[in-house]
mmCIF file of C-alpha atoms in Angstrom:
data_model
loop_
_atom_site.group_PDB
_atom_site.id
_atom_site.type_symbol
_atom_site.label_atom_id
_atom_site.label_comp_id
_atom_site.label_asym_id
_atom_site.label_seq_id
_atom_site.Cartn_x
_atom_site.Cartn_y
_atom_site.Cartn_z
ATOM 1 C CA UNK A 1 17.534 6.611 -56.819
ATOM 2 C CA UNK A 2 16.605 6.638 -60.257
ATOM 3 C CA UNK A 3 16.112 10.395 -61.546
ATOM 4 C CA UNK A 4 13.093 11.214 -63.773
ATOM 5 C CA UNK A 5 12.260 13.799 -66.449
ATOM 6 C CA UNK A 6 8.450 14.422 -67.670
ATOM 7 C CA UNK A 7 7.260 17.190 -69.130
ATOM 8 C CA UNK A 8 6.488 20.725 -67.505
ATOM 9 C CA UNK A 9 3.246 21.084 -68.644
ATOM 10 C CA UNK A 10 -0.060 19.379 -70.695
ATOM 11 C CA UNK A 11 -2.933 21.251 -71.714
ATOM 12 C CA UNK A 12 -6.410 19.257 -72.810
ATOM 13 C CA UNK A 13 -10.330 19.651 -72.832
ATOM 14 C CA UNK A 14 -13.474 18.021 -70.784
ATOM 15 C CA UNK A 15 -13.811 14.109 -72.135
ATOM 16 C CA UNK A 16 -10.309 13.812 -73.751
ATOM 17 C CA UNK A 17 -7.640 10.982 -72.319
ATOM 18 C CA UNK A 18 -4.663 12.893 -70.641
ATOM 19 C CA UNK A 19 -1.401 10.691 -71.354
ATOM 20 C CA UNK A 20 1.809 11.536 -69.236
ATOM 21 C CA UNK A 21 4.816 10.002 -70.122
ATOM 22 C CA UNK A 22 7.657 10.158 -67.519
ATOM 23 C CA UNK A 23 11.604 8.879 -68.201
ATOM 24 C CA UNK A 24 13.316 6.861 -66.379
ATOM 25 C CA UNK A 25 16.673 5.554 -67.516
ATOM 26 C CA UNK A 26 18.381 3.804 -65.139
ATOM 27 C CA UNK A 27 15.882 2.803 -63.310
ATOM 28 C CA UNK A 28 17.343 0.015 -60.921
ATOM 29 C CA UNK A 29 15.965 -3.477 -61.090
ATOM 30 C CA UNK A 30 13.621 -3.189 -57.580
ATOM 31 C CA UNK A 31 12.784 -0.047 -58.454
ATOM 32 C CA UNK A 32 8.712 0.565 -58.938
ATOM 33 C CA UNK A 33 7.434 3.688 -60.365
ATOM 34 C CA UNK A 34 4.360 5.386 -58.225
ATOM 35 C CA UNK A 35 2.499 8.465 -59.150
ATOM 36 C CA UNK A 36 1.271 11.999 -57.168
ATOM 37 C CA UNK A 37 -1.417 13.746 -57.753
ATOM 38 C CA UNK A 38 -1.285 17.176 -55.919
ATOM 39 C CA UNK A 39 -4.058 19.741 -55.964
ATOM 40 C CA UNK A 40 -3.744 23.394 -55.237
ATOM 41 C CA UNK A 41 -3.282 24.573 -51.363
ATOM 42 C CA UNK A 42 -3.163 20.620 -50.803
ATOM 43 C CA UNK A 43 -0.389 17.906 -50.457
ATOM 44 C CA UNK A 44 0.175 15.226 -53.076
ATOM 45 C CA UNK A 45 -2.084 11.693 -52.931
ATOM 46 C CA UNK A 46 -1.222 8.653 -54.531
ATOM 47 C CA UNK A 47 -2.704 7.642 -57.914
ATOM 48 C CA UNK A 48 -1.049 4.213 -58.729
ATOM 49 C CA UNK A 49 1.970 2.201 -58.391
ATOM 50 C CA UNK A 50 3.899 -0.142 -61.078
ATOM 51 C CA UNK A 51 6.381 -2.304 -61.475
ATOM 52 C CA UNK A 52 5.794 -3.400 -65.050
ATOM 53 C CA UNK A 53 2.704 -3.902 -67.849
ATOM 54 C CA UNK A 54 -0.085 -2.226 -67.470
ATOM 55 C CA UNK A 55 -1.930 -1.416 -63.974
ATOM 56 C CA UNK A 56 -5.339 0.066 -63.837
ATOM 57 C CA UNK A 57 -7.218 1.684 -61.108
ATOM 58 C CA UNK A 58 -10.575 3.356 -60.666
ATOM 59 C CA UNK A 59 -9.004 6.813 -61.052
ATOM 60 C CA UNK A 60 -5.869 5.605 -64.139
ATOM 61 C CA UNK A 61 -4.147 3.418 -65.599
ATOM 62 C CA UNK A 62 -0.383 3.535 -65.799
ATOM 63 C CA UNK A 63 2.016 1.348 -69.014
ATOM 64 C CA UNK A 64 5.104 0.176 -68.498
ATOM 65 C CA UNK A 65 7.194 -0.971 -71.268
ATOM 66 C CA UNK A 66 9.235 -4.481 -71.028
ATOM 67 C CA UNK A 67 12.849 -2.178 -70.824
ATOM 68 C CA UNK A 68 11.012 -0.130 -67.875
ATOM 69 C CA UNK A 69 12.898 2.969 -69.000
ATOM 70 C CA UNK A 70 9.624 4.808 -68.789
ATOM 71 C CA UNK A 71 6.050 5.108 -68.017
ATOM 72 C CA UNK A 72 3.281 6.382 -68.915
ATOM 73 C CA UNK A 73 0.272 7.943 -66.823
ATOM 74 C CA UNK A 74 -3.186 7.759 -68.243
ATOM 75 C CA UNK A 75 -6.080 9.809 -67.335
ATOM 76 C CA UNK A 76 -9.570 8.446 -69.309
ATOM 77 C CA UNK A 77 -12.180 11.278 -70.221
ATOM 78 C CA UNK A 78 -10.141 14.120 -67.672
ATOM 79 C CA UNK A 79 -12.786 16.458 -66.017
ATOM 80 C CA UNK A 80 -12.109 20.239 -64.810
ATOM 81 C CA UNK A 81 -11.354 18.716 -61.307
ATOM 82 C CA UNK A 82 -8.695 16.502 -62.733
ATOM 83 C CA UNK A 83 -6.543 19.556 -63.177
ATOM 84 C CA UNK A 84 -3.646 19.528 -60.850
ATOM 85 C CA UNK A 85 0.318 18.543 -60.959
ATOM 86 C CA UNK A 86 0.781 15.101 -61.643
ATOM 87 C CA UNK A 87 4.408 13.856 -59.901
ATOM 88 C CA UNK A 88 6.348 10.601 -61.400
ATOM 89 C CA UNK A 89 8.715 8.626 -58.603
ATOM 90 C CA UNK A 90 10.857 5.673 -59.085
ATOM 91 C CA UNK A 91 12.411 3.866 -55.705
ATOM 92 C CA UNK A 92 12.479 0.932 -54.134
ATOM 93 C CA UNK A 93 12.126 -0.060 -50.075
ATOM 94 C CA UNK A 94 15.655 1.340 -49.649
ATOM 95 C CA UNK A 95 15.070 4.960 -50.722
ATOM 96 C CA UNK A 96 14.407 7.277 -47.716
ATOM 97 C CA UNK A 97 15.341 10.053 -49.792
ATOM 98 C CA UNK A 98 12.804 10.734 -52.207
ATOM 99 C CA UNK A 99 12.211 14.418 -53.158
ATOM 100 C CA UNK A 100 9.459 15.172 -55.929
ATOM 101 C CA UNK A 101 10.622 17.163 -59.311
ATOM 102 C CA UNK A 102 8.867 19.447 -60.481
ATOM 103 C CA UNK A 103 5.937 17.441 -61.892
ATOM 104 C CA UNK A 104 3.443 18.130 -64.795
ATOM 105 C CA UNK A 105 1.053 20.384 -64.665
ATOM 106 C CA UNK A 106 -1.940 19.794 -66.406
ATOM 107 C CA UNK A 107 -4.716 22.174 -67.352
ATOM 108 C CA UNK A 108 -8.363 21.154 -68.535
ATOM 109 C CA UNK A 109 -10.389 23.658 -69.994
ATOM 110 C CA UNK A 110 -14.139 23.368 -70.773
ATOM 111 C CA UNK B 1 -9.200 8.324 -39.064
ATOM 112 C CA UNK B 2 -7.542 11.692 -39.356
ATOM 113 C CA UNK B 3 -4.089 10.996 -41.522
ATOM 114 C CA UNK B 4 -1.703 13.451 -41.337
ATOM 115 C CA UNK B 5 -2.255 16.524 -39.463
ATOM 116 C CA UNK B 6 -0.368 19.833 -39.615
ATOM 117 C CA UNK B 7 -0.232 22.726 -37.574
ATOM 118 C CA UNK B 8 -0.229 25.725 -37.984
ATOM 119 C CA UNK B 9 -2.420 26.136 -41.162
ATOM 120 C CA UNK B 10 -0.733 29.613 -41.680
ATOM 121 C CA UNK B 11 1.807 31.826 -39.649
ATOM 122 C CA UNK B 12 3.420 34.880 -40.289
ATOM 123 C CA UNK B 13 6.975 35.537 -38.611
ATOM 124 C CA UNK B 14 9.093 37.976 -38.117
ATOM 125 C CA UNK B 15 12.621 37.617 -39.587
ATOM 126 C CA UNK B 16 15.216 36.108 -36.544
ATOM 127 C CA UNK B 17 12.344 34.733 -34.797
ATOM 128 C CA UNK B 18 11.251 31.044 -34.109
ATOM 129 C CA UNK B 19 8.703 28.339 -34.225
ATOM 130 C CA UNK B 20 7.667 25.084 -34.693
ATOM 131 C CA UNK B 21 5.717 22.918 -37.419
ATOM 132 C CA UNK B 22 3.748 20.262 -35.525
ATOM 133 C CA UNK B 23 3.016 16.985 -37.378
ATOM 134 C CA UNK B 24 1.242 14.248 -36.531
ATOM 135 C CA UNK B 25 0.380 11.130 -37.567
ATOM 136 C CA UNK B 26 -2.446 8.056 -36.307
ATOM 137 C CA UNK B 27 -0.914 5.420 -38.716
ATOM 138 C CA UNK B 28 1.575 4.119 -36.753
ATOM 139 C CA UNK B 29 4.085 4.689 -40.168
ATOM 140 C CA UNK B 30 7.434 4.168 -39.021
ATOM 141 C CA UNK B 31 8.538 6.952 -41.620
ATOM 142 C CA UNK B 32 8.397 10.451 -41.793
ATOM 143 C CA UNK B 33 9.196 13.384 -43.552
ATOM 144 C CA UNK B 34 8.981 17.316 -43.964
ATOM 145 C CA UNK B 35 8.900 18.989 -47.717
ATOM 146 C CA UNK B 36 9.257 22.723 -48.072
ATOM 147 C CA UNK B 37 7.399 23.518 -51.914
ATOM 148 C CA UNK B 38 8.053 26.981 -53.071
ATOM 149 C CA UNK B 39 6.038 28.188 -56.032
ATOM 150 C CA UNK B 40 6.087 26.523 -58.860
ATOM 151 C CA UNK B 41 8.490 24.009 -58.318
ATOM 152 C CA UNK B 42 8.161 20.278 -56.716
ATOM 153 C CA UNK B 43 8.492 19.169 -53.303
ATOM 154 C CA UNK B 44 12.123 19.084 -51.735
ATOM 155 C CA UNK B 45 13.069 17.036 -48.811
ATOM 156 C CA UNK B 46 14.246 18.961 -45.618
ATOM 157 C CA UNK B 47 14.547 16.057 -42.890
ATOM 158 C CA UNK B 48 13.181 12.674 -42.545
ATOM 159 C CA UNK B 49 12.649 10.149 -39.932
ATOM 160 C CA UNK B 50 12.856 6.177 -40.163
ATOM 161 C CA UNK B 51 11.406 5.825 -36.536
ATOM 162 C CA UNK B 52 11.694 7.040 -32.960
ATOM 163 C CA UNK B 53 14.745 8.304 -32.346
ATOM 164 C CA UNK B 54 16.113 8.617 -35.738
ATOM 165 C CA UNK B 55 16.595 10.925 -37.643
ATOM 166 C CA UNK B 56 18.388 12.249 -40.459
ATOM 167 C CA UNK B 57 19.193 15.500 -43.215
ATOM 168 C CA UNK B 58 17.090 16.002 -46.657
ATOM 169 C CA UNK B 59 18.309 17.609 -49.598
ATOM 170 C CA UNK B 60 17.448 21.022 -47.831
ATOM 171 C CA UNK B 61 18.307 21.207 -44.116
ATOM 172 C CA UNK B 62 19.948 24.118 -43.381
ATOM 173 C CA UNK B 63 18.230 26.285 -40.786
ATOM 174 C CA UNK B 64 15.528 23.577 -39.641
ATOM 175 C CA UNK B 65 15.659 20.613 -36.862
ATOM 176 C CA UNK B 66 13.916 17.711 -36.110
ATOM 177 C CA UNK B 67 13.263 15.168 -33.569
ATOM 178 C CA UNK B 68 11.046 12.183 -33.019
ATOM 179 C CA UNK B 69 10.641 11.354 -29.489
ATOM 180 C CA UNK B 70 7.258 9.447 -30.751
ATOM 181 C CA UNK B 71 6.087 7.382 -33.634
ATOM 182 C CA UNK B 72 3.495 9.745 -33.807
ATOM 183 C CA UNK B 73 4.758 12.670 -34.180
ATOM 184 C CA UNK B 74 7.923 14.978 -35.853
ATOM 185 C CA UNK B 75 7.896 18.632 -35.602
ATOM 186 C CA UNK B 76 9.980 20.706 -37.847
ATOM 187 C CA UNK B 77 11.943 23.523 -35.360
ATOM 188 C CA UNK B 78 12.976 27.097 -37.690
ATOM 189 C CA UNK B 79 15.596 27.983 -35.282
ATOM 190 C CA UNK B 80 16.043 31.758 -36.801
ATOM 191 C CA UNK B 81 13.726 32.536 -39.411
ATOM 192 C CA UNK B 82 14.638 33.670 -42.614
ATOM 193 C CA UNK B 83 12.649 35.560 -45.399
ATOM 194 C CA UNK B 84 13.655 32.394 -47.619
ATOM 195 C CA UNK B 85 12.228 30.029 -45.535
ATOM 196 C CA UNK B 86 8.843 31.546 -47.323
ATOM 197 C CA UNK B 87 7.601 28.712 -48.123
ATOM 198 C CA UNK B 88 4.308 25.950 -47.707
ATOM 199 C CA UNK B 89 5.408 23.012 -45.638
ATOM 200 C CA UNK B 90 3.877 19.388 -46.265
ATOM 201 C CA UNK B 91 4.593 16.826 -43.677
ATOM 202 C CA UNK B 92 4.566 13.643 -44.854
ATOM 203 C CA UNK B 93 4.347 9.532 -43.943
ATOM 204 C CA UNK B 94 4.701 6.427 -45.190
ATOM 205 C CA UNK B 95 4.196 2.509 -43.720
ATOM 206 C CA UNK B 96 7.635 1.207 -45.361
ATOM 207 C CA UNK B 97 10.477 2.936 -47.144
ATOM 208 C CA UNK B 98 9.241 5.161 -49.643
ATOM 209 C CA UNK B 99 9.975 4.114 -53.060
ATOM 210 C CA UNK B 100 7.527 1.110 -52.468
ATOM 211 C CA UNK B 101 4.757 2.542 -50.039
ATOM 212 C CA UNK B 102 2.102 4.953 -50.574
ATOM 213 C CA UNK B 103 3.206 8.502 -49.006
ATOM 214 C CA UNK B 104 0.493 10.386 -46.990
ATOM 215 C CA UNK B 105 0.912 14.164 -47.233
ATOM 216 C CA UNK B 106 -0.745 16.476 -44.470
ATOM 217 C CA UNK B 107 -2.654 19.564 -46.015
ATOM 218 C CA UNK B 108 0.805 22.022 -45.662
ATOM 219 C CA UNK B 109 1.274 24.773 -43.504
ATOM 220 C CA UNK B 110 1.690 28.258 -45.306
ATOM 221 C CA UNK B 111 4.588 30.282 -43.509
ATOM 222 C CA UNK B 112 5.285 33.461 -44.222
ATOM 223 C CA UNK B 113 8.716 35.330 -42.658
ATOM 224 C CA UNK B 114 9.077 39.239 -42.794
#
């Protein structure tokens, strides 16, 4: 289970892109890297999965470098409701154990 | 379709009493899982299940049990509460193993001990 460091905290402003960047050294080969979104008083919700390149969604987009060593969440023109703790996971179909770090939180102000 | 349902929302014990977290799920996942998240920190696994029957020890199991009789369901027993079992509780599911399937997270349950 690959462990992952990203930072504790991002502040930004209505209408700016909101980049997270999340590293994963040894991530294993059949490892993919998935991100949480978690409001507060509510449980985490998926935002997008990877496995490499770029994936985009209607809510982000997440890049993946060729050496897969890290990641990076990206959140186009962020909005006051888009402030919440953002969680980075890497695993594969064999991981039963996965606990969540202690995320990013991310504050946007008006 | 109602996901993942918890219950109780909130519940206040007494310290040396006990209870149970219900969970339930209309996905027929094959996994599930409880969390505990204490303030400002991340999720940490207590128990987890990998279908009826089976079950198996987080990274935080002391003072809780499981079972799964059901696919549907896995409550989360506090056999003698503690006032560090303070905590919000998210029960959680998943299709497939977790590092490759999307985990569904119920809306926690906020337990207080005293």
């Amino acid at each position: 289970l690959a462990k992952t460091t990203q930072p504790i905290s991002m502040d930004s402003y209505e209408g700016q892109e909101v980049n997270i960047t999340c590293s994963h050294n040894n991530i294993a080969t059949n490892d993919y890297i998935t991100w949480y979104q978690q409001f507060p008083s509510q449980g985490p919700r998926f935002i997008i999965q990877g496995y490499k390149t770029k994936v985009t969604n209607e809510v982000a987009s997440l890049f993946i470098p060729a050496d897969r060593k890290s990641s990076t969440l990206s959140l186009p023109r962020v909005s006051l409701s888009d402030t919440a703790v953002y969680y980075c996971l890497v695993g594969d179909e064999t991981d039963y154990k996965l606990s969540f770090g202690a995320g990013t939180t991310v504050t946007v102000r008006a | 379709n109602a996901g993942v349902t918890q219950t109780p929302k909130f519940q206040v014990l007494k310290t040396g009493q006990s209870m149970t977290l219900q969970c339930a799920q209309d996905m027929n996942h094959e996994y599930m899982s409880w969390y505990r998240q204490d303030p400002g920190m991340g999720l940490r696994l207590i128990h987890y299940s990998v279908g009826a029957g089976i079950t198996d020890q987080g990274e935080v199991p002391n003072g809780y049990n499981v079972s799964r009789s059901t696919t549907e369901d896995f409550p989360l027993r506090l056999l003698s509460a503690a006032p560090s079992q303070t905590s919000v509780y998210f029960c959680a599911s998943s299709y497939g193993a977790r590092g490759r399937n999307t985990i569904y997270f119920g809306e926690g349950s906020w337990l207080t001990v005293v």
